[in-house]
XYZ file of C-alpha atoms in Angstrom:
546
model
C 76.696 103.067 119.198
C 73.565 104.077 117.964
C 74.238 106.690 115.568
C 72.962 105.080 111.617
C 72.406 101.856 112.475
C 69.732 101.010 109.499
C 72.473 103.230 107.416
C 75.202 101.506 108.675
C 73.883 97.937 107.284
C 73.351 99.437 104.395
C 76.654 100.891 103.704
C 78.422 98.005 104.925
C 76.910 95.579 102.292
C 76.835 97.938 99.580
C 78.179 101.240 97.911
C 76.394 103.992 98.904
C 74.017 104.993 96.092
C 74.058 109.380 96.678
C 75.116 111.795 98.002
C 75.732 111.510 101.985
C 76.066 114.135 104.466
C 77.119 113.828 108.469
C 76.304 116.665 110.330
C 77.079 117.338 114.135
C 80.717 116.316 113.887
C 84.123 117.868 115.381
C 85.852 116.981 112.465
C 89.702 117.535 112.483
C 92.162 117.478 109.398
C 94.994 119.053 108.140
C 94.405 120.945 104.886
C 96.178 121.346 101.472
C 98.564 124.274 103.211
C 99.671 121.620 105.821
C 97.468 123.273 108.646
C 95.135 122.267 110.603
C 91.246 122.490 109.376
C 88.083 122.122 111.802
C 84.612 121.378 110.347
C 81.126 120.087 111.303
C 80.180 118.449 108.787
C 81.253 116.250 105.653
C 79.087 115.562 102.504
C 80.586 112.380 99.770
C 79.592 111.015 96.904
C 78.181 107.549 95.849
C 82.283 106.915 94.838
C 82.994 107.609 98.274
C 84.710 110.956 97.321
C 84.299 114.020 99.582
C 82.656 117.030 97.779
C 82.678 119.321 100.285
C 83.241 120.020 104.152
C 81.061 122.515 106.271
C 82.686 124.771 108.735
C 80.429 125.836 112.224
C 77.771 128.159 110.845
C 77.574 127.439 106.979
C 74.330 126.063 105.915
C 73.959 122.573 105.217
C 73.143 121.258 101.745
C 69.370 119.995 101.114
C 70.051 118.093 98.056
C 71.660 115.231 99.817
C 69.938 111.632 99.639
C 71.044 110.054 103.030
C 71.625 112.274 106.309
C 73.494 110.514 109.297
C 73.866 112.832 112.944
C 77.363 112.324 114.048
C 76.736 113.249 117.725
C 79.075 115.872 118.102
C 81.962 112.917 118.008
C 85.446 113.948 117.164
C 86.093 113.129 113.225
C 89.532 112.046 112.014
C 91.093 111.002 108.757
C 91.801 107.822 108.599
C 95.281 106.758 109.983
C 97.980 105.862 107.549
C 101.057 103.655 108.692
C 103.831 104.551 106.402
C 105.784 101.577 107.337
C 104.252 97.744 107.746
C 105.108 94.299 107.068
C 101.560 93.109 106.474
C 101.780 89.434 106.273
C 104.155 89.595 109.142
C 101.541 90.879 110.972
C 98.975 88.186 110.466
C 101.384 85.383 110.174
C 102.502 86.513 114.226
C 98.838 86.568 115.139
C 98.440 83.401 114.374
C 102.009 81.939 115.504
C 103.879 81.980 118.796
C 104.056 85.642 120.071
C 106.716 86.089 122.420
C 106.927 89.945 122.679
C 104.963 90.634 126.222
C 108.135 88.233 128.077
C 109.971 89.735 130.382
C 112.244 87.016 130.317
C 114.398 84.385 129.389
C 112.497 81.586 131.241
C 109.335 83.505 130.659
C 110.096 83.063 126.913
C 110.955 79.020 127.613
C 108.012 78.796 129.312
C 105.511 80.182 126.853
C 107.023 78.384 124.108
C 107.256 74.979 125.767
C 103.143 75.698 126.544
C 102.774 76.292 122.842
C 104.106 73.132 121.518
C 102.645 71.360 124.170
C 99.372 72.682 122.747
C 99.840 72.207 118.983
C 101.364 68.586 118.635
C 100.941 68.842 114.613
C 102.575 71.473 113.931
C 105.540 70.048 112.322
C 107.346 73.490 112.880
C 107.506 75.619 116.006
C 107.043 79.631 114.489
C 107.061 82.563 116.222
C 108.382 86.024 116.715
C 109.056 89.046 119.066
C 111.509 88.064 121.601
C 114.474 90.743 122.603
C 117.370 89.455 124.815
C 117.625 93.276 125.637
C 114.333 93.598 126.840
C 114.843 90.382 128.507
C 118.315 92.026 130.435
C 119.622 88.669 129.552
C 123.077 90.115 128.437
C 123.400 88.175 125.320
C 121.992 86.078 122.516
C 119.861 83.095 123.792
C 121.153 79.590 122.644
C 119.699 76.679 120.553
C 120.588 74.618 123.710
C 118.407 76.480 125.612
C 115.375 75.252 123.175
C 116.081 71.732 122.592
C 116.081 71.465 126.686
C 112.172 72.022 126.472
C 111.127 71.190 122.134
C 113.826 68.560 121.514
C 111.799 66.597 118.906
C 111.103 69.238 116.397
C 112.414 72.695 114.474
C 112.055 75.832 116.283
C 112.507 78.732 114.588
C 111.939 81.896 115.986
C 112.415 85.761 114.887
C 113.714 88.459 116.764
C 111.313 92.052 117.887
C 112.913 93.775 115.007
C 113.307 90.886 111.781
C 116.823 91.091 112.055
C 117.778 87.970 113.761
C 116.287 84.436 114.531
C 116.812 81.581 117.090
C 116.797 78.184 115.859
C 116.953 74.856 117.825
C 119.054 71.933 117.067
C 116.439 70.495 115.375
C 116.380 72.780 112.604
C 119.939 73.654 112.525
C 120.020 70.048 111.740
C 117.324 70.199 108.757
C 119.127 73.268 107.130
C 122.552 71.289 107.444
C 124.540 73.692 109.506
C 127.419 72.731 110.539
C 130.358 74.379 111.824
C 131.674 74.696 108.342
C 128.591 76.490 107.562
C 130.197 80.146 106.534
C 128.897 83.243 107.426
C 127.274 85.137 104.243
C 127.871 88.336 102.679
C 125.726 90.970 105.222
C 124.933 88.073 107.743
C 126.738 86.383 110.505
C 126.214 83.489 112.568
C 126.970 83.394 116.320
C 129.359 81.168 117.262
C 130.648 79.988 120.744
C 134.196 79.532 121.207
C 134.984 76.437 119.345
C 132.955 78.091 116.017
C 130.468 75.946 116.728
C 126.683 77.717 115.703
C 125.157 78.578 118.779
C 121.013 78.838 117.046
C 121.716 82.920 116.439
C 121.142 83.958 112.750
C 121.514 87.640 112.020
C 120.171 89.434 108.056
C 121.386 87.938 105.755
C 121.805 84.259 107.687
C 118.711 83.899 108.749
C 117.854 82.548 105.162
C 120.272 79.428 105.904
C 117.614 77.784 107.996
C 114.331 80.033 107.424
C 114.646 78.614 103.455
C 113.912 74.690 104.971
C 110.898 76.293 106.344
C 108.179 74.823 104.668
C 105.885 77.767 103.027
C 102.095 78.830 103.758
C 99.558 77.440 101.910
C 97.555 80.276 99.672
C 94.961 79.409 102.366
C 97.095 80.265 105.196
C 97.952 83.393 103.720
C 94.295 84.421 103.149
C 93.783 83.640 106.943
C 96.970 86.019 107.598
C 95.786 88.998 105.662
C 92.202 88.611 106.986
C 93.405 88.652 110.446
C 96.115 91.634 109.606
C 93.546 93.892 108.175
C 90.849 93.549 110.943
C 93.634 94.705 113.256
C 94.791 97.585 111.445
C 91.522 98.392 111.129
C 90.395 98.355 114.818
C 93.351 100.534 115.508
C 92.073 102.898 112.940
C 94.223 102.614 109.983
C 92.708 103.072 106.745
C 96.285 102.857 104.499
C 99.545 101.102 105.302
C 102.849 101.013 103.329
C 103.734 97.555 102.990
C 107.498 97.559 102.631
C 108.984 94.564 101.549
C 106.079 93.268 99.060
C 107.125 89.844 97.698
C 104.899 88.549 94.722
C 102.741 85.925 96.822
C 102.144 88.788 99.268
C 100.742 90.571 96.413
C 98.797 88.160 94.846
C 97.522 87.581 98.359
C 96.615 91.261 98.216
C 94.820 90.881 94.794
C 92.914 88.246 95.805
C 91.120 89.627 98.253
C 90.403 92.849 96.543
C 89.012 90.569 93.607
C 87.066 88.838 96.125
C 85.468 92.358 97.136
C 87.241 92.234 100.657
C 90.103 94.029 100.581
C 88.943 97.412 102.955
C 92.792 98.938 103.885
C 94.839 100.605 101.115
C 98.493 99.521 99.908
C 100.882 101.546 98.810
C 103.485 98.679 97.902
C 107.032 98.412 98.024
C 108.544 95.299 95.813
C 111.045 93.165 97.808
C 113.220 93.462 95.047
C 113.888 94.392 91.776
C 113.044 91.263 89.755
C 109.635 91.303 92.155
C 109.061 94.990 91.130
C 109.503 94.550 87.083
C 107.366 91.542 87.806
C 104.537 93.354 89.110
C 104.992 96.675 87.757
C 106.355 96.378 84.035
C 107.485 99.460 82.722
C 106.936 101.783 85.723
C 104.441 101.736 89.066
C 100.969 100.201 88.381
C 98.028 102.175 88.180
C 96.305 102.685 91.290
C 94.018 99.605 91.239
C 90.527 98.515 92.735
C 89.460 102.260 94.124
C 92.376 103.517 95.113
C 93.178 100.058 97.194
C 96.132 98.672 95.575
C 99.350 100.216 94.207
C 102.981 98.959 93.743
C 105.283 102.497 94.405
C 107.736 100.511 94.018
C 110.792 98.934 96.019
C 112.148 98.902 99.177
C 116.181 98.168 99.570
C 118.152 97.663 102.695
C 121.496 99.155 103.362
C 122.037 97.734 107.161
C 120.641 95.787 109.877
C 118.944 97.116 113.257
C 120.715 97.885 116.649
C 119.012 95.243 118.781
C 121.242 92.781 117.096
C 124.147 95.064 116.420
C 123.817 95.226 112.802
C 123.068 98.710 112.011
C 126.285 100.369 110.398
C 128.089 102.731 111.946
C 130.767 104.953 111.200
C 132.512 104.471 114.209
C 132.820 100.649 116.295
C 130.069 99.781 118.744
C 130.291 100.972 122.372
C 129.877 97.739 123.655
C 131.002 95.991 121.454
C 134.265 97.413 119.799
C 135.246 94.964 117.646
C 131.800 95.415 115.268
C 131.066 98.576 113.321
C 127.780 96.572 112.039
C 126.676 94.502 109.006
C 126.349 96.445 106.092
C 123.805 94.758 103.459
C 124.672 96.458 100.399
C 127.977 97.685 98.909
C 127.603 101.499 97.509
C 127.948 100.737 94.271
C 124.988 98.170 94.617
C 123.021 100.959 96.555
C 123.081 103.106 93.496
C 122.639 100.092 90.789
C 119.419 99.465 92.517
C 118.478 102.554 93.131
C 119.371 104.138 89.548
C 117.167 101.083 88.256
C 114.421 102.336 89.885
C 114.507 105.666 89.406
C 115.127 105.496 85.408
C 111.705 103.490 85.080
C 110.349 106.282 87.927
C 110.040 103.632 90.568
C 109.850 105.251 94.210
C 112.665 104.021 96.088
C 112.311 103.320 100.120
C 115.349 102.303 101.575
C 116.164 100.872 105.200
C 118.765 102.997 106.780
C 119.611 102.645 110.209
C 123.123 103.111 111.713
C 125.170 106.776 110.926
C 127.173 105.265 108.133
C 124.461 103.533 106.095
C 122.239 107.275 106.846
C 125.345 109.025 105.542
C 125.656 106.889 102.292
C 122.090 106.771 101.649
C 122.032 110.707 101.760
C 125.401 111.073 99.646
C 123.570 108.816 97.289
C 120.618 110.753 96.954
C 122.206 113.425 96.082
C 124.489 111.876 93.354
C 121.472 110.374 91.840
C 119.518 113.488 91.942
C 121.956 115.079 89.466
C 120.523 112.510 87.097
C 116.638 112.374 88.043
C 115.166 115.171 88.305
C 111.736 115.834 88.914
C 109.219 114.131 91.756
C 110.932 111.469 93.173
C 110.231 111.600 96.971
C 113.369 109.738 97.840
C 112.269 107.613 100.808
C 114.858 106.856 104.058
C 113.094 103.864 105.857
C 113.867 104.404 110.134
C 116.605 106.859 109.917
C 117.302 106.331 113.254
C 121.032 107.397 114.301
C 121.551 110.334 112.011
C 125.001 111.709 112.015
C 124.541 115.517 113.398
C 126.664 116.625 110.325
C 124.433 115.006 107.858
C 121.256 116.182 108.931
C 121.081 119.273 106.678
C 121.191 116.670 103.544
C 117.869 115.344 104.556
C 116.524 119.381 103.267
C 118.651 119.632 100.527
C 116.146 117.288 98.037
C 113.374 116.969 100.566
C 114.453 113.578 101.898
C 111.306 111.978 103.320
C 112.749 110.024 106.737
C 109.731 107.280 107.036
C 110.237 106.941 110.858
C 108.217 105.082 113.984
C 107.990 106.959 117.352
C 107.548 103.552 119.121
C 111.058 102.877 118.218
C 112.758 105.513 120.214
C 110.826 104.900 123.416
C 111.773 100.770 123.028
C 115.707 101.565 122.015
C 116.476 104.105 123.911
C 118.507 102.450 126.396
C 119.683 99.736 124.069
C 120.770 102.790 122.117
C 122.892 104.519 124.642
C 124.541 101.236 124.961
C 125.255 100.477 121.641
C 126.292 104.268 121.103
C 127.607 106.073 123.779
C 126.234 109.870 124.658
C 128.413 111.756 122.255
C 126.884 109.958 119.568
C 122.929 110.723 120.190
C 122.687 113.916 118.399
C 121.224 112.758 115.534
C 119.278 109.872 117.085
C 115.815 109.505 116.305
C 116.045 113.583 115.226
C 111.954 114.475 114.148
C 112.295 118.160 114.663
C 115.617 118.590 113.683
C 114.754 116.813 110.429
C 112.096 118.955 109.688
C 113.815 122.184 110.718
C 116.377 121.595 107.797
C 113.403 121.332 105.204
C 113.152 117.251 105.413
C 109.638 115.613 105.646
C 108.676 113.134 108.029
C 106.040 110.091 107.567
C 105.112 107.971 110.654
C 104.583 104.494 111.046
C 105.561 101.393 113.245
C 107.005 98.854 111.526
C 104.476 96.192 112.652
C 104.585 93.295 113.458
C 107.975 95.127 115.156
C 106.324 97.730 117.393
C 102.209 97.346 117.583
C 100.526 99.520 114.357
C 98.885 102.360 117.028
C 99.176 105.225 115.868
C 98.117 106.976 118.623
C 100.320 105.233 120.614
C 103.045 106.647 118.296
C 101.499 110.239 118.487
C 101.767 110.139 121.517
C 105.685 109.447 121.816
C 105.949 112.168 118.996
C 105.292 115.249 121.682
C 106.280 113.710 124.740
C 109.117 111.444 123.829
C 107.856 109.013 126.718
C 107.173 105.472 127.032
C 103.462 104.413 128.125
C 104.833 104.741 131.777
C 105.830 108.829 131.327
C 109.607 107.468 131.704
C 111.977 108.646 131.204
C 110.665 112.026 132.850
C 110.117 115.055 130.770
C 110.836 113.034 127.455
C 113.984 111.387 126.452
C 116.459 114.275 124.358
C 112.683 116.207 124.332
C 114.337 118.750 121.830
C 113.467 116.739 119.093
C 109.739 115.917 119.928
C 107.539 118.164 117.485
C 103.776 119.341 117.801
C 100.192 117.815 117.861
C 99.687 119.232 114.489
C 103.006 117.964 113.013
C 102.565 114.163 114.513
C 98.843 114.006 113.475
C 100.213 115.488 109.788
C 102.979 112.953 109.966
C 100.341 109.917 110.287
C 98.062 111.422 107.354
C 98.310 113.532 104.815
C 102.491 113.466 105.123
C 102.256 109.470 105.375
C 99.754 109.935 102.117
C 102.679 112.309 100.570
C 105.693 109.853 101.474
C 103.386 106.979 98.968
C 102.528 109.281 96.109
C 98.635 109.611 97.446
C 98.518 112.835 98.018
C 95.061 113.937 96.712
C 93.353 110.590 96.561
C 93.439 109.976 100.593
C 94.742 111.082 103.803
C 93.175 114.468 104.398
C 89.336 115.175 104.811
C 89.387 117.724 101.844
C 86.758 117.711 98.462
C 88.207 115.724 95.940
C 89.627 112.599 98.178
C 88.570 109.814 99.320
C 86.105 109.439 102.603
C 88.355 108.009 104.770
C 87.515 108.714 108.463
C 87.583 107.565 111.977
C 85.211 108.667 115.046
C 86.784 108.451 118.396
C 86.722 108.898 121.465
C 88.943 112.468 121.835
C 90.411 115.423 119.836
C 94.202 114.291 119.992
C 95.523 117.971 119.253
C 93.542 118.859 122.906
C 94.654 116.009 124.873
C 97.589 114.804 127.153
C 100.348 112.014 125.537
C 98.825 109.708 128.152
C 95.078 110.617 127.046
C 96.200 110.606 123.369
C 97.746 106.675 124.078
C 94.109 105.465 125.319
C 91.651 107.164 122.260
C 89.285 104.439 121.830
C 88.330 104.000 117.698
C 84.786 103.971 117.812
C 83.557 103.616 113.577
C 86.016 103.532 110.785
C 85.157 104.683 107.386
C 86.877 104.066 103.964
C 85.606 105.207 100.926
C 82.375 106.565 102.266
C 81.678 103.051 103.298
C 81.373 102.244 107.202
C 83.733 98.712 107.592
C 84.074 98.791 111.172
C 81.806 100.068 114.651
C 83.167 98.865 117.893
C-alpha cells in the first residue's frame, strides 16, 4: 500500500528520530481495566514508546516531527503467541513437512519425493504427521519407511512433539534392539514378539533423536530467520518460547546483537541447569529493547493425547490398559518448581491429561503457602480439566496458557481417548475464567500454525475452518470477541511478566501494532479466520508491509 512509503524506508533502516503521529486510524485495544478502547490516532516517541492515543474528536498534537495518514485502516496491537517452539518452527520450514497428508500413502509418498530430491542429506527430518488424522487406526511402522528410504535414517516427529517414527536405518545407528528398555516417562512400541516397531513416545524419542547429528550455528541462523518472518507475516509481534535450550538462546542473542532480531521473547529455560545458566540469580533483565527475556522455565508433567500419553486419572477409553505416561513424579514436580520459585523464576508447566491438571493445581497451591507474592503460576495446554478441579484454577489466579487450534484438531481424537462423561472440563475457556482463572492464547507452533486469528476465531465459535461441527463443539465454553482478542494481547503480555512494556496500545508501552484488513470484534469466525495483515509495527518501527 501506499500509505508512508518515503516514511516507511526510513523507519525500516533506522530508529525513528521524533515524535510520530498516525492519524485516520480505527485503532482497537484493550485498556489497563481489561476493556476494550477505540481511538483514531496514536502518537510515539523516537524509543518507539506510545505517549498518547487520540479518541474521535480530540485535537491532534502539532508538535509532532513526522505525520503518517493511516487511511481509516483498522489498528491492532501486535499479536502475542503465549506458547511457541521457535526453532521448531524454522527447523520444519526448512525440513520435510508432512502435516497437510491425509494419509498414510500420502505421507509415503511425499517423503519418498523428498529424499528423492535431496540425495545429500545424510538424514531424512521432518515433522507433522498424525495417524489420527490419517484414520489409519494405529502407529505407522519403520517397515513401512525402509520399503521406500532403505539406505538412510529417517526420523520423523509426530503433529504434537510427543512421538517420532524412525526407519530401520536409524534404529540401527542408535543401537536399538529388542533389549532396548523402555525409559522412565517414555515407551517404545513394540509388535508382538517385543520387537521395536520405529514408534518412540516422550521420553524415548531421545534413544534415536540423540544420534541425530546437530545444526550447524549457521543452520540455526537460517531457522530463526525463516521463523521470525513467519510470525511476523501472521502478525505476531511477541511469542513465548517454551522450552528455551541454551543454543536456542544464543541463537536468539545473536541476532539481536546483529541488529535483526524484530519479534520479542519471553523465554522459558528447558531446564533448570539451562535456566541458572542463563539467568544466574533470578530472570535476566529485559534485554535489547524489550526483545529478549528469560522468565524462566518450562517443566512437563505428561505427554499429549494424540499418542496417548497425557495422564489421566482414570484408563483410556480406547485403550484400557494405559492411564498415560506421566513425566515427572510429584515430588520432582515440586523440587523443580520450589527451585524456581525461591530464586523468583516464573514457572510454565505442560499439563495435559486430568491427573497431571489435578497435581499441577494441588501443587500450586502447596507451594503458594511458601511464595507469596507475584508469581503468575503458568499451566501450559490445560486441556482435559477435571470438572471438580476447575475452581483451583481461581483460587491463586492460575494462568491456563491454552491454544484454540487444539480443540478444533482433537476433538474427535478426544472423545475417543475419553469417553463423553469425561469432557466437562475439556478445553474449558469460559469456565476457567468464570472461577477467577486467566487465560493466555497461543498455538504451540510448529504443532498447530501460529494464526492467531485463526485461533480467535475458534475462541467464539468453537468451529473448525469448515463451521463443523455445527453450532460449535460443547459451545458453552467459547467466550467473547473482547475476551479472545484480550487473551492474544495484553493477557498473553500478563501470562510473561510484560505487562506495561507491550501488548496493549496504551502511553507508556511499546508501539507495537498491526493494520489489517477488518475489525475482528465486528466480524464473523469465518471473516475473523481470513484478516489479511497488511503492515506490522514493533517498536514504532515498520518491519513488515505486505
Amino acid at each position: 500500500m501506499a500509505m508512508g512509503l518515503m516514511m516507511g524506508a526510513t523507519l525500516m533502516a533506522t530508529p525513528a528520530m521524533a515524535d510520530t503521529l498516525i492519524y485516520n486510524v480505527d485503532g482497537v485495544t484493550i485498556d489497563e481495566a481489561g476493556d476494550v478502547k477505540r481511538f483514531t490516532a496514536i502518537v510515539f516517541d523516537d524509543d518507539g514508546r506510545i505517549t498518547h492515543t487520540l479518541e474521535r474528536g480530540e485535537e491532534r498534537p502539532d508538535d509532532v516531527e513526522f505525520a503518517l495518514d493511516g487511511e481509516g485502516q483498522v489498528m491492532l496491537p501486535g499479536m502475542i503467541d503465549a506458547h511457541v517452539h521457535v526453532m521448531d518452527m524454522g527447523f520444519a520450514a526448512l525440513t520435510l513437512d508432512l502435516s497437510d497428508t491425509n494419509n498414510l500413502d500420502e505421507a509415503l509418498a511425499k517423503i519418498a519425493a523428498f529424499a528423492e530430491e535431496n540425495q545429500g542429506r545424510p538424514w531424512i527430518l521432518g515433522r507433522g504427521w498424525n495417524q489420527e488424522k490419517w484414520g489409519l487406526g494405529r502407529f505407522p511402522t519403520a517397515a513401512e519407511l525402509d520399503a521406500i528410504v532403505p539406505d538412510r535414517p529417517v526420523w520423523l516427529e509426530r503433529a504434537d512433539n510427543h512421538a517420532n517414527w524412525a526407519n530401520s536405518t536409524a534404529m540401527e545407528k542408535a543401537g536399538v534392539t529388542a533389549e532396548t528398555r523402555d525409559p522412565d516417562g517414555g515407551r517404545i512400541i513394540r509388535d508382538a514378539a517385543g520387537n521395536p516397531t520405529g514408534i518412540f513416545i516422550d521420553n524415548a524419542i531421545s534413544i534415536v533423536g540423540d544420534s541425530v547429528p546437530a545444526p550447524r550455528p549457521q543452520d540455526r541462523d537460517a531457522a530463526f530467520a525463516m521463523a521470525q518472518q513467519r510470525l511476523l507475516a501472521n502478525g505476531i509481534t511477541a511469542v513465548a518460547d517454551m522450552g528455551t535450550p541454551m543454543v536456542d538462546w544464543n541463537t536468539f542473542r545473536r541476532s539481536a546483537d546483529l541488529g535483526q532480531l524484530r519479534i520479542r521473547i519471553m523465554a522459558y529455560a528447558d531446564s533448570v541447569e539451562t535456566m541458572e545458566l542463563i539467568g544466574g540469580p533470578g530472570p535476566t533483565p529485559w534485554l535489547y529493547e524489550d526483545r529478549l527475556r528469560l522468565n524462566g522455565i518450562k517443566l512437563y508433567l505428561d505427554g499429549a493425547l494424540g499418542s496417548r500419553g497425557a495422564s489421566l486419572k482414570e484408563p483410556y477409553e480406547d485403550e484400557a490398559s494405559s492411564t498415560g505416561l506421566p513425566l515427572t513424579t510429584p515430588a520432582q514436580l515440586r523440587n523443580r518448581m520450589s527451585r524456581a520459585a525461591m530464586d523468583n523464576f516464573q514457572t510454565a508447566v505442560h499439563a495435559i491429561g486430568d491427573a497431571a491438571n489435578s497435581d499441577l493445581l494441588m501443587a500450586i497451591a502447596e507451594l503458594s503457602q511458601s511464595y507469596t507474592g507475584d508469581r503468575r503460576w503458568r499451566i501450559e495446554h490445560a486441556q482435559i480439566v477435571d470438572v471438580a478441579d476447575l475452581d483451583r484454577f481461581g483460587d491463586f489466579g492460575v494462568i491456563a496458557s491454552m491454544q484454540p487450534l487444539h480443540q478444533t484438531s482433537d476433538r474427535t481424537m478426544a472423545e475417543a481417548r475419553l469417553g463423553e462423561d469425561r469432557l466437562g472440563g475439556a478445553y474449558a475457556w469460559r469456565s476457567i475464567l468464570e472461577v477467577g482463572g486467566r487465560l493466555a492464547f497461543g498455538s504451540d507452533a510448529p504443532v498447530e500454525p501460529a494464526d492467531a486469528f485463526a485461533g480467535m476465531a475458534v475462541a467464539i465459535s468453537r468451529t473448525d475452518a469448515d463451521g463443523q461441527p455445527f453450532g460449535g463443539w460443547r459451545v458453552q465454553e467459547s467466550i467473547g470477541r473482547e475476551q479472545a482478542l484480550a487473551a492474544f494481547t495484553s493477557d498473553a503480555a500478563f501470562a510473561g511478566f510484560a505487562d506495561g512494556r507491550f501488548g496493549r496500545l496504551i502511553p507508556g508501552e511499546r508501539a507495537d501494532f498491526l493494520f489489517v484488513d477488518r475489525d475482528p470484534l465486528l466480524s464473523s469466525p469465518q471473516d475473523i479466520r481470513n484478516t489479511q495483515v497488511r503492515e506490522v509495527w514493533v517498536g514504532g518501527v515498520r518491519v513488515l508491509n505486505q
